[in-house]
Short mmCIF file of C-alpha atoms and ligand atoms in Angstrom, two decimals:
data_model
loop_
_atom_site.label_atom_id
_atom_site.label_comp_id
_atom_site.label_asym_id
_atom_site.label_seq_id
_atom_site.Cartn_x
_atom_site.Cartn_y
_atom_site.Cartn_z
CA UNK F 1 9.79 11.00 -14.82
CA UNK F 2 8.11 13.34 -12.06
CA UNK F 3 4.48 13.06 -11.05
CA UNK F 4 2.53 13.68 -7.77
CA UNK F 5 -0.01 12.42 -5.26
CA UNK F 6 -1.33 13.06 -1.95
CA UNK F 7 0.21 9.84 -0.13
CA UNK F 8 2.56 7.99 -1.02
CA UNK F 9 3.08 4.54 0.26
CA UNK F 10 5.97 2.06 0.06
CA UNK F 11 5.01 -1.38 -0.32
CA UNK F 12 2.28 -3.30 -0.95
CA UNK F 13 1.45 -5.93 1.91
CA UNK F 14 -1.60 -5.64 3.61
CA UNK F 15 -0.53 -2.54 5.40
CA UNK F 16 -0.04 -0.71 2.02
CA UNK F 17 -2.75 -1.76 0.13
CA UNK F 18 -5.38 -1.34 3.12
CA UNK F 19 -4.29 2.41 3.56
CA UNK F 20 -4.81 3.30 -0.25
CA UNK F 21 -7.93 1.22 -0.16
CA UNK F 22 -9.24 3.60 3.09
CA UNK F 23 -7.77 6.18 1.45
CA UNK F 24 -9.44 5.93 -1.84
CA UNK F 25 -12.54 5.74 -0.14
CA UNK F 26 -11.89 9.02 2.15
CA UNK F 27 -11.68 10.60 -1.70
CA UNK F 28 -7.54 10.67 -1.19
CA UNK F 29 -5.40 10.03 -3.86
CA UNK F 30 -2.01 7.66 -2.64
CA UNK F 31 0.66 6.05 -5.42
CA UNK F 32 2.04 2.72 -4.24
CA UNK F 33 5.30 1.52 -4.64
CA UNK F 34 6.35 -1.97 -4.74
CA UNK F 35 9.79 -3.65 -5.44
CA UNK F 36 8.30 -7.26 -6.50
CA UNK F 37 5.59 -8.23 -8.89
CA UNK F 38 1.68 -8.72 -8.50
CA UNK F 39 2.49 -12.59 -9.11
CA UNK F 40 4.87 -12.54 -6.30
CA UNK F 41 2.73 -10.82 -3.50
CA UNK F 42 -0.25 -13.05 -4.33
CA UNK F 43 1.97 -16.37 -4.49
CA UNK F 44 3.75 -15.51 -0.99
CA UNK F 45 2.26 -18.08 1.65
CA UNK F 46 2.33 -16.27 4.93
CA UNK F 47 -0.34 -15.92 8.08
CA UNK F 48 -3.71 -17.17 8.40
CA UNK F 49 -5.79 -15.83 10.95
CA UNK F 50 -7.94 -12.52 10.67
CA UNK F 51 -9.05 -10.91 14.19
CA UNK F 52 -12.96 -10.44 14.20
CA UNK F 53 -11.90 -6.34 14.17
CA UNK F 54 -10.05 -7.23 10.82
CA UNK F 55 -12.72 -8.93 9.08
CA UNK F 56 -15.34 -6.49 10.48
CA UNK F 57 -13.19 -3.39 8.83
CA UNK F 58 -12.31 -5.49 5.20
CA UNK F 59 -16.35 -6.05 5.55
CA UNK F 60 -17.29 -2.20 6.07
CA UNK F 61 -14.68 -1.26 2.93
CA UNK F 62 -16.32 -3.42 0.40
CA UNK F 63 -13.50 -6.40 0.84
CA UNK F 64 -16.18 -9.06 2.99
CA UNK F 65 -17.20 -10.65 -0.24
CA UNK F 66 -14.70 -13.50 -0.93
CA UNK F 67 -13.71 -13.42 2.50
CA UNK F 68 -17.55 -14.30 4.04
CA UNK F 69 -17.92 -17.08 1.44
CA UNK F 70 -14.61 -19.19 1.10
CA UNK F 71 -13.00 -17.88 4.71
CA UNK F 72 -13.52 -20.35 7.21
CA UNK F 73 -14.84 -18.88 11.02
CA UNK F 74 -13.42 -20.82 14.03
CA UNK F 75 -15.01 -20.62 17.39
CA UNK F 76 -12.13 -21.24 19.58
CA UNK F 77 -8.91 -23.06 19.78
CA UNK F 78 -7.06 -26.32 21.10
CA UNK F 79 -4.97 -26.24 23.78
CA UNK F 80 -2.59 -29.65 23.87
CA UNK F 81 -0.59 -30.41 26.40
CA UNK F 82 0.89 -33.72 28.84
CA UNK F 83 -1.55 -36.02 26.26
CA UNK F 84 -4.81 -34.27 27.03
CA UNK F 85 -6.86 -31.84 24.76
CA UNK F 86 -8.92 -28.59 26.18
CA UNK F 87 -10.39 -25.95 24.50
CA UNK F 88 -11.14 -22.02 24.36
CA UNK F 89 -14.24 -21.10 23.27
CA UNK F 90 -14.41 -17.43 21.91
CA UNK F 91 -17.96 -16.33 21.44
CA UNK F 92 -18.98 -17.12 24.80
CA UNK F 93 -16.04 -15.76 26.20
CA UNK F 94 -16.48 -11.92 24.32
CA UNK F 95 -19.92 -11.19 23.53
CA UNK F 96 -20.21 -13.47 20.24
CA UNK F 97 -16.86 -12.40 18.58
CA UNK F 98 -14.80 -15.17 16.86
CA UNK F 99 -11.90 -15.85 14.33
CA UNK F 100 -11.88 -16.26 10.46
CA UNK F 101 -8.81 -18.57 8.47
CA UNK F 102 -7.96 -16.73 5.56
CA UNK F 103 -4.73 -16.79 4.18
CA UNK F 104 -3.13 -13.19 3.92
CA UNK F 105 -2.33 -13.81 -0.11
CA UNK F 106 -5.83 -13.57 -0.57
CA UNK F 107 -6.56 -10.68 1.32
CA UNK F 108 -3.91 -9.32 -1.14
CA UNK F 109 -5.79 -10.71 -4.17
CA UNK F 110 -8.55 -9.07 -3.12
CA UNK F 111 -7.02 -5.77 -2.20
CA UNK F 112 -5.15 -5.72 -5.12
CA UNK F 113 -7.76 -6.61 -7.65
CA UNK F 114 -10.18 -3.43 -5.80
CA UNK F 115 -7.11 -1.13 -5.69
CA UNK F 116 -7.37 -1.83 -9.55
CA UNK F 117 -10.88 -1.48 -9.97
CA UNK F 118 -10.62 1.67 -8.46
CA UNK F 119 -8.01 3.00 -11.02
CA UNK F 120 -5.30 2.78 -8.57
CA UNK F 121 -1.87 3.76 -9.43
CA UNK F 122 0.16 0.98 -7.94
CA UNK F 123 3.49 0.25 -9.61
CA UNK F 124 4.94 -3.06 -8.66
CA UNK F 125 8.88 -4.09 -9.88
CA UNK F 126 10.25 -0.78 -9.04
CA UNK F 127 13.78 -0.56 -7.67
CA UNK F 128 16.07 1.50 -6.06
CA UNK F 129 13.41 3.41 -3.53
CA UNK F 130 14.71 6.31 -1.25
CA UNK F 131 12.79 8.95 0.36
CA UNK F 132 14.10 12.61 0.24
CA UNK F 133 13.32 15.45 2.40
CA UNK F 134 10.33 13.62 5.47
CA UNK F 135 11.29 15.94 7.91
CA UNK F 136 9.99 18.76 5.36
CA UNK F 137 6.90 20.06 4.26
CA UNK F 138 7.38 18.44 0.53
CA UNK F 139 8.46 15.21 0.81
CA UNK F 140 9.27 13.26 -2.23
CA UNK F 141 10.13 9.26 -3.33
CA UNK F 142 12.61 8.11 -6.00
CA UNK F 143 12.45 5.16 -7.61
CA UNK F 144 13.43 2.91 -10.63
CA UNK F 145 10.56 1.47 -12.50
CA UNK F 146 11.19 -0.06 -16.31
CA UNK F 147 14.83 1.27 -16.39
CA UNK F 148 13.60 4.94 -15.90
CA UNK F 149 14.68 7.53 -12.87
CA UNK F 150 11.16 8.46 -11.33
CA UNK F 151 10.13 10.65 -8.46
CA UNK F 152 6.85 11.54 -6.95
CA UNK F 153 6.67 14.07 -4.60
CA UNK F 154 3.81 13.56 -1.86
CA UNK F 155 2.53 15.51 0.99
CA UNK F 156 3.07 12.35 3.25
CA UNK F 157 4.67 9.36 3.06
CA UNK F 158 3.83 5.74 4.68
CA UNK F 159 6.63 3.18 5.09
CA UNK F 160 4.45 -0.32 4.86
CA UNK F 161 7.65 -1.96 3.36
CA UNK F 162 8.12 -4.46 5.91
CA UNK F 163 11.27 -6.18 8.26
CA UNK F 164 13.75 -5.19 5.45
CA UNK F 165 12.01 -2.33 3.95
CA UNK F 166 13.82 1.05 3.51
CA UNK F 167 11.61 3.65 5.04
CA UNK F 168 12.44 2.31 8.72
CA UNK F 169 16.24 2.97 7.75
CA UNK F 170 15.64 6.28 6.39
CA UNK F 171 14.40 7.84 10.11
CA UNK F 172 18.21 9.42 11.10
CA UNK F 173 19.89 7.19 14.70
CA UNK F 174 18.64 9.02 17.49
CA UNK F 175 15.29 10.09 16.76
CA UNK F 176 13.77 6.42 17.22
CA UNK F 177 14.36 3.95 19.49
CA UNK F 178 14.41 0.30 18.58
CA UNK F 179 13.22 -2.30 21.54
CA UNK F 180 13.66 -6.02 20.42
CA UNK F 181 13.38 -9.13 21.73
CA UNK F 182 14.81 -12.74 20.06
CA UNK F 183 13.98 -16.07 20.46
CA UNK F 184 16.29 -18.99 20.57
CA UNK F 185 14.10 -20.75 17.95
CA UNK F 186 11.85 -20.45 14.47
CA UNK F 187 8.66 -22.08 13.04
CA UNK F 188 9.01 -24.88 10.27
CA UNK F 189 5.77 -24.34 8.30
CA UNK F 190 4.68 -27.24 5.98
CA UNK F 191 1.23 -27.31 3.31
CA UNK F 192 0.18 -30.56 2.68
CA UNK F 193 -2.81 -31.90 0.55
CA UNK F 194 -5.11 -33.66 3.57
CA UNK F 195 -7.76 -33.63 4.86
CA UNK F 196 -8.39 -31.29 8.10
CA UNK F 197 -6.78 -32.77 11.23
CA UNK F 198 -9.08 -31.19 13.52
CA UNK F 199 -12.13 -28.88 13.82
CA UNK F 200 -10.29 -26.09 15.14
CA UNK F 201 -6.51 -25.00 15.46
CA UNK F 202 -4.19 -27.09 17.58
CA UNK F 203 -1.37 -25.10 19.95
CA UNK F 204 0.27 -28.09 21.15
CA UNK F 205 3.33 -27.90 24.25
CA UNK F 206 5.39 -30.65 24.00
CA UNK F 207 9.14 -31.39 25.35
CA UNK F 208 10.21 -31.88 21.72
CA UNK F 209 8.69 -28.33 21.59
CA UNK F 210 5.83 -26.40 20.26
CA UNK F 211 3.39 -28.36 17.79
CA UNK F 212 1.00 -26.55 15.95
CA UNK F 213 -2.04 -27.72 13.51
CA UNK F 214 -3.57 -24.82 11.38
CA UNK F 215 -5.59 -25.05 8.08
CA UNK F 216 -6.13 -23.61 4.31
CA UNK F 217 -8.85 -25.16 2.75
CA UNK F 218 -10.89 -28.98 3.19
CA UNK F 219 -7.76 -30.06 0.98
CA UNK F 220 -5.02 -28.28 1.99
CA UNK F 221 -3.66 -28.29 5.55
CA UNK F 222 -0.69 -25.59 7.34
CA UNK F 223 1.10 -26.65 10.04
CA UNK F 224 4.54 -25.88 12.18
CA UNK F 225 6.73 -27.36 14.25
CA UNK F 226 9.32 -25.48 16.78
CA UNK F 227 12.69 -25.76 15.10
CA UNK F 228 16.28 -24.79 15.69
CA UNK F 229 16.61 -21.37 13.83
CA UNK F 230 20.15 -22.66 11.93
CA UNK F 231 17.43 -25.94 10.61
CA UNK F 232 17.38 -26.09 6.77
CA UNK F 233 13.89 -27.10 5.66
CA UNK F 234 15.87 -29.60 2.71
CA UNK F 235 16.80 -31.43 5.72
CA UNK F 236 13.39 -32.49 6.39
CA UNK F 237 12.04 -35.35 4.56
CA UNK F 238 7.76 -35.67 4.37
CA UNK F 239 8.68 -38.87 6.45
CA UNK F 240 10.81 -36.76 9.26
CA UNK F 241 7.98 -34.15 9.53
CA UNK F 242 5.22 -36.57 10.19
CA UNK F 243 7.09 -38.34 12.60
CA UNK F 244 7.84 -35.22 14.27
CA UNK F 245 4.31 -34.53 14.10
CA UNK F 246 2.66 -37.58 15.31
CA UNK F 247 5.07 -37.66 18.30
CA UNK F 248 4.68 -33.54 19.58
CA UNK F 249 0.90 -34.23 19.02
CA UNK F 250 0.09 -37.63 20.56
CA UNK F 251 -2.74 -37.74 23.04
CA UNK F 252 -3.71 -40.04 26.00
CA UNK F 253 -6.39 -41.35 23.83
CA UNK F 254 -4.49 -42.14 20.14
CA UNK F 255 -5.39 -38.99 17.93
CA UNK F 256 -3.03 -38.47 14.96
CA UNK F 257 -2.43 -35.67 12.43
CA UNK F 258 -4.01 -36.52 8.79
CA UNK F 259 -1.13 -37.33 6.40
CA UNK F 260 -0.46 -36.40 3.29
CA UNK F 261 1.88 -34.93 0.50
CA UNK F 262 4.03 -32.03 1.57
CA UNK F 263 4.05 -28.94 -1.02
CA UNK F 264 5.85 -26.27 0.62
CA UNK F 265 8.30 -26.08 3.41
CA UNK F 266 9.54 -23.05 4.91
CA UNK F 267 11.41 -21.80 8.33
CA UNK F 268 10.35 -18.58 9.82
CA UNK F 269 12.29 -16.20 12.48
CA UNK F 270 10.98 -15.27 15.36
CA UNK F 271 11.70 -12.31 17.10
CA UNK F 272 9.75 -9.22 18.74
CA UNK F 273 10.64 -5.69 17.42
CA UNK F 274 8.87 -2.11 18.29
CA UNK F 275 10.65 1.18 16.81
CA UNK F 276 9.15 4.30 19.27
CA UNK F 277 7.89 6.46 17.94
CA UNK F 278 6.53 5.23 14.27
CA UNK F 279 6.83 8.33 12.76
CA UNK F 280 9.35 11.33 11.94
CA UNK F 281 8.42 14.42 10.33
CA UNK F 282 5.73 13.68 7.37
CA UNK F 283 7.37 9.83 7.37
CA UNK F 284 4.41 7.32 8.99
CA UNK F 285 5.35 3.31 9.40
CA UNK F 286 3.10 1.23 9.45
CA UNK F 287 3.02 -2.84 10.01
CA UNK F 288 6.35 -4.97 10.03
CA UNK F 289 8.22 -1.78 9.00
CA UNK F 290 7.33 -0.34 12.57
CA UNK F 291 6.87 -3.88 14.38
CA UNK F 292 7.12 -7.74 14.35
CA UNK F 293 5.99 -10.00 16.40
CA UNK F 294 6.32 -13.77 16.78
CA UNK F 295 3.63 -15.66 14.98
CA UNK F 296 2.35 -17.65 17.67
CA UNK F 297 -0.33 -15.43 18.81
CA UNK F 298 -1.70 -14.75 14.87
CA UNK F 299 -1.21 -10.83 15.00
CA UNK F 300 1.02 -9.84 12.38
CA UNK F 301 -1.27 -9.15 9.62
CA UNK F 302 -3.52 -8.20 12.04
CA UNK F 303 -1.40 -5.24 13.21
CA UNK F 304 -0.42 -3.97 9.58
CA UNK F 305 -4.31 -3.59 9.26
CA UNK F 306 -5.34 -1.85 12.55
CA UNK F 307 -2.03 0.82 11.85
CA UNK F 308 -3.38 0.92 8.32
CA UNK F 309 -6.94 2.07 9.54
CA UNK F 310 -5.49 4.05 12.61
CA UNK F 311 -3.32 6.05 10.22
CA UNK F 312 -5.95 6.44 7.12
CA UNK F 313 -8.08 8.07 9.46
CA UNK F 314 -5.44 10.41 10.86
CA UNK F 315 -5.18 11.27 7.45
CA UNK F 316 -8.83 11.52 6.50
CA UNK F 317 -8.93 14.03 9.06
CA UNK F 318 -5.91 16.06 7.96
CA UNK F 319 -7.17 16.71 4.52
CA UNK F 320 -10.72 17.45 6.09
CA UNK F 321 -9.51 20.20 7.50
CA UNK F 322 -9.37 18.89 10.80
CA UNK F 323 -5.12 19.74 11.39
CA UNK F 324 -2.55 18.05 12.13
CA UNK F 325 -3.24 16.81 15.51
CA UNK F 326 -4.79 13.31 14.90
CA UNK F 327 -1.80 12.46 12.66
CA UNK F 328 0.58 13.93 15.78
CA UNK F 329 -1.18 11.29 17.79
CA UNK F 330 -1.12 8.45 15.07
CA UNK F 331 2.50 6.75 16.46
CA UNK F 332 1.13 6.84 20.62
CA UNK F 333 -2.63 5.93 19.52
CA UNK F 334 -1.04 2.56 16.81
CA UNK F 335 1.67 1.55 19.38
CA UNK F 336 -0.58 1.44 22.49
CA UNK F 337 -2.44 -1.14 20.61
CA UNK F 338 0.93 -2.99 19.15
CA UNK F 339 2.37 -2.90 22.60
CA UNK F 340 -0.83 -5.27 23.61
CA UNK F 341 -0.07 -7.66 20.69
CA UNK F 342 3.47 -7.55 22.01
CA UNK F 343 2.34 -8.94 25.14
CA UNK F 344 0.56 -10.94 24.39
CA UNK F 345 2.29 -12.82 21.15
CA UNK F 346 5.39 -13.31 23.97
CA UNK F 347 3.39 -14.25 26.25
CA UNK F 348 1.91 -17.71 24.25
CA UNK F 349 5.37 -17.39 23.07
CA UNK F 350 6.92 -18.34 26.36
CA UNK F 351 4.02 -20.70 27.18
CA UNK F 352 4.02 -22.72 24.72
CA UNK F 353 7.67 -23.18 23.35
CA UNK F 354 10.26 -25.90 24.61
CA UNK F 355 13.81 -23.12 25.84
CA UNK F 356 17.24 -25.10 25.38
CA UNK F 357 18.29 -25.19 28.46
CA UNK F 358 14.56 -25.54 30.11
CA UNK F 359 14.44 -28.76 32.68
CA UNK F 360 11.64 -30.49 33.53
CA UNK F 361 10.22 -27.12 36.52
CA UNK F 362 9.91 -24.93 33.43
CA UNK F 363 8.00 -27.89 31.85
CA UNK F 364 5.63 -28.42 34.83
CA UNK F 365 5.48 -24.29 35.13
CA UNK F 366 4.05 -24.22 31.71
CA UNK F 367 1.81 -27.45 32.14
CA UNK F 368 0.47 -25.83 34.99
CA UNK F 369 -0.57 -22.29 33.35
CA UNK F 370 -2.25 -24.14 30.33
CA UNK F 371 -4.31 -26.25 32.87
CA UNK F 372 -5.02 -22.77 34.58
CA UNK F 373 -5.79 -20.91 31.45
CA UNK F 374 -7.83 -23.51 30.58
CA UNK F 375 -9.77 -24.35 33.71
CA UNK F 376 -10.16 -20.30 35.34
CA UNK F 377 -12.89 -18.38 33.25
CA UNK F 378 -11.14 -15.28 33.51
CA UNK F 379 -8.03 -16.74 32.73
CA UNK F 380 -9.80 -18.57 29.58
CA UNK F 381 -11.70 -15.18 29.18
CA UNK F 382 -8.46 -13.23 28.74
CA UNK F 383 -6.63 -15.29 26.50
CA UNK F 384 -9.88 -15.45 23.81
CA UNK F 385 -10.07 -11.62 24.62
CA UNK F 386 -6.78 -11.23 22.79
CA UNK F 387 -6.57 -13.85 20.39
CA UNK F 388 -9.82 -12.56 18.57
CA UNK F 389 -8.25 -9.06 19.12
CA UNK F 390 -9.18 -6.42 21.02
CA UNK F 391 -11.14 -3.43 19.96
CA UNK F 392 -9.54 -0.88 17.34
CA UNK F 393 -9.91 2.27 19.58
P1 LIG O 401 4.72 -7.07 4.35
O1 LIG O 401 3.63 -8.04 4.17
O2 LIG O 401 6.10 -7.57 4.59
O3 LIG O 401 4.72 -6.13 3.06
C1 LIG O 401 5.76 -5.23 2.78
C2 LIG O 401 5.86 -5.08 1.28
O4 LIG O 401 6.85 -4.10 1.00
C3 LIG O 401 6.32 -6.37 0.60
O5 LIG O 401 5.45 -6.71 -0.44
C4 LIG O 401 7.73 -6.04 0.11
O6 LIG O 401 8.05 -6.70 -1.09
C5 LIG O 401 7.65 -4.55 -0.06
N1 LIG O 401 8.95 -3.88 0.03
C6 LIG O 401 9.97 -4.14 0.88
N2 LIG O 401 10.99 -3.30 0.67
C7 LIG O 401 10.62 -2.49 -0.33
C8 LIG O 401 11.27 -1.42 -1.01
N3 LIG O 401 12.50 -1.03 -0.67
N4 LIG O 401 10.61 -0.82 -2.00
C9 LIG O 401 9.35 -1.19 -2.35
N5 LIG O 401 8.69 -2.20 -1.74
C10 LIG O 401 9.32 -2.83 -0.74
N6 LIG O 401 2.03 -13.45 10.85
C11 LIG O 401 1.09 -14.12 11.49
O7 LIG O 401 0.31 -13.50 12.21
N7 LIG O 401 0.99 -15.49 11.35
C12 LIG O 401 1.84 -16.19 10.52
O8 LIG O 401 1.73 -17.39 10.37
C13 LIG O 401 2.83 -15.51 9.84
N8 LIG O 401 3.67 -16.16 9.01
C14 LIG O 401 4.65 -15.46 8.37
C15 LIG O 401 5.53 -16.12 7.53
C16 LIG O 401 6.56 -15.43 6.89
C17 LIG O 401 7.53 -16.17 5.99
C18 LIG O 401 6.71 -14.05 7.12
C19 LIG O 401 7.84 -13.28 6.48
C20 LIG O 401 5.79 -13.38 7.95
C21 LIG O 401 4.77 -14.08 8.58
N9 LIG O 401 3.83 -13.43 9.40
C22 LIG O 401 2.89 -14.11 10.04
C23 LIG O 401 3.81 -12.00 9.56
C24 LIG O 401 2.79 -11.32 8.66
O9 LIG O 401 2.76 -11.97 7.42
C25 LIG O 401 3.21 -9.87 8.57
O10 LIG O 401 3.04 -9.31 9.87
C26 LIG O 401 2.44 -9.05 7.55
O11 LIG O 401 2.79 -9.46 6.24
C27 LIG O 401 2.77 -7.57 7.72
O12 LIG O 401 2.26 -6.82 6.65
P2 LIG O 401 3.01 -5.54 6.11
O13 LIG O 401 2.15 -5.00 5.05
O14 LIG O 401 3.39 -4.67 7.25
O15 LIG O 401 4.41 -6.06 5.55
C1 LIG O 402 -1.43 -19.63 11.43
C2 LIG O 402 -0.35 -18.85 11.77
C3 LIG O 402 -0.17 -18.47 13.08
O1 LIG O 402 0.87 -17.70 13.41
C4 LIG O 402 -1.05 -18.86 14.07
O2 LIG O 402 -0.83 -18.48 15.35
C5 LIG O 402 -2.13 -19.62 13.72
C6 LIG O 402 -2.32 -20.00 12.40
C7 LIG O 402 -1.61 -20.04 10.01
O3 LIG O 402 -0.74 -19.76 9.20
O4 LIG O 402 -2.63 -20.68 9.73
#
């Protein structure tokens, strides 16, 4: 089966399903391409917290509805560390801007559900998905989809197909250059039914390592614990976690995390990763395909949706008539951004995290910069800056 479209775009995580959303609404036409099903995407817990610029853009494209009415806005953050509690207040900090919890599967819901609205053509269970000819003018994608050999043919194609996604692998050795970072440890995310622990999100330092208290809903809590990246989360018994927890997140004054049945259990990589340039020929990545970064600073999902609105408008302007120069620019204008993330994501990273090997200096080091960040108003100023994400420009 042959067919055609104007863009067509691997993968539907928020990267892929934001650009055919712009897209759509820019009057371009874009086939999507997923390799597991609509239950899948929407079932698959993952990050949590949408940058101010991120919920201003789902708002302008018709996506603010659910979002404004059962995503939760948070004001600033906890800082825990050495038993005592301080916080970062974000509106006062950056002209009024602030954060909004809102897990990404429902940003997928609702993408999904508008993409089909819309009449979208987005195929999800295919298989077998290679690209052929991106460094020509007629690229094309083939695919397996219900035991049949199909192929559409595109005038561009955008590789949102995440970490292990194909369209990274198809740019040739050589013409990209991967920069990477890893860490000698992963995240242990839990859901529980509680209550919230706390107003706000916790970031807690401890010498057992990182702590860190994060929510869903009024009845369903997230949180994560710095792990070993060889630990198996069937290891971990509900009565090992909360231990773990009330110990990491002890303060001077006797706070402890609410309690309550554990749902889900998972144990997430971290690592940094940045392929330069994002794009080769009429190939664009966009997301985790061109970029990861460790969750601690919240910007993953964030990213996939400021490359997916940096690259719909390089597109917009292509078939306006405008050339080929803002999609030239698209890699240098999305990575100059990404490389900020970067920064700063390592940078709570290293702050926050217990290092094997650290002694008690690198300890008292990173006791001292929390007191800083959270005593200096510039320092406090700089670290809200980024965490409610700086401007899409
Ligand atoms: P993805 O969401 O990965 O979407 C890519 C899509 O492409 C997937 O649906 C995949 O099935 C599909 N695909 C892959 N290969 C193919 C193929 N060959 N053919 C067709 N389709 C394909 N970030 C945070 O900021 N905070 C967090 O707490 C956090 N937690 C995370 C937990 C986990 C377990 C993971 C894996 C990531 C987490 N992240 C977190 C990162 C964040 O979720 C990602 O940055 C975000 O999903 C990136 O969106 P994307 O659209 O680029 O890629
Ligand atoms: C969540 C994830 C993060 O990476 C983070 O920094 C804060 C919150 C979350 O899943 O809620």
């Amino acid at each position: 089966m042959k067919h055609r479209t104007q863009v067509g775009i691997v993968g539907a995580g928020p990267a892929g399903l934001l650009l055919s959303h712009l897209l759509h609404k820019q009057g371009i036409e874009s086939v999507v391409l997923e390799c597991r099903t609509r239950e899948q995407i929407e079932g698959t817990i993952r990050a949590g917290v949408l940058e101010q610029g991120t919920v201003d853009l789902l708002t302008r494209v018709g996506l603010g509805e659910r979002l404004a009415r059962e995503g939760f806005a948070h004001d600033g953050i906890l800082l825990r560390f050495h038993g005592r509690t301080r916080r970062v207040d974000f509106p006062s900090q950056t002209g009024g801007k602030r954060v909004t919890v809102y897990p990404q599967h429902e940003v997928l819901r609702d993408l999904v559900k508008a993409r089909l609205a819309d009449g979208a053509d987005l195929r999800f269970g295919v298989n077998a998905v290679s690209l052929r000819g991106v460094d020509g003018e007629r690229p094309a994608i083939r695919y397996r989809h219900d035991g049949e050999d199909c192929e559409v043919s595109c005038d561009f194609v955008a590789g949102c197909d995440g970490t292990h996604g194909v369209c990274r692998a198809s740019i040739p050795s050589g013409i990209a250059t991967p920069l990477e970072r890893t860490y000698p440890f992963a995240w242990f995310g839990v859901l529980c039914e509680a209550p919230p622990s706390s107003p706000e999100l916790i970031y807690c330092l401890h010498e057992r390592g990182f702590a860190l208290v994060s929510t869903r809903s009024p009845t369903v809590q997230r949180m994560y614990l710095q792990v070993d990246p060889e630990e198996r989360a069937c290891d971990w018994s509900d009565d090992r976690i909360w231990s773990e927890f009330r110990t990491r997140l002890a303060t001077d004054d006797g706070w402890a995390p609410k309690e309550g049945p554990i749902f889900h259990k998972v144990v997430v990589g971290m690592r940094s990763f940045v392929l330069e340039p994002m794009q080769h020929g009429r190939l664009f990545l966009a997301g985790d395909s061109a970029h990861v970064v460790p969750p601690t600073g919240a910007k993953g999902l964030n990213l996939a949706a400021s490359d997916a609105y940096y690259l719909g408008g390089a597109l917009a302007a292509f078939y306006r008539g405008g050339g080929s120069s803002a999609l030239e620019r698209y890699s240098e204008r999305a990575l100059a951004r990404v490389w900020k993330a970067q920064r700063f994501s390592m940078w709570m990273t290293s702050m926050l995290h217990r290092f094997p090997g650290g002694d008690r200096f690198q300890y008292r080091a990173q006791v001292a910069e929390l007191d800083y960040v959270t005593s200096s108003k510039a320092a406090a100023t700089a670290l809200a800056e980024n965490y409610v994400g700086l401007p899409m420009n």
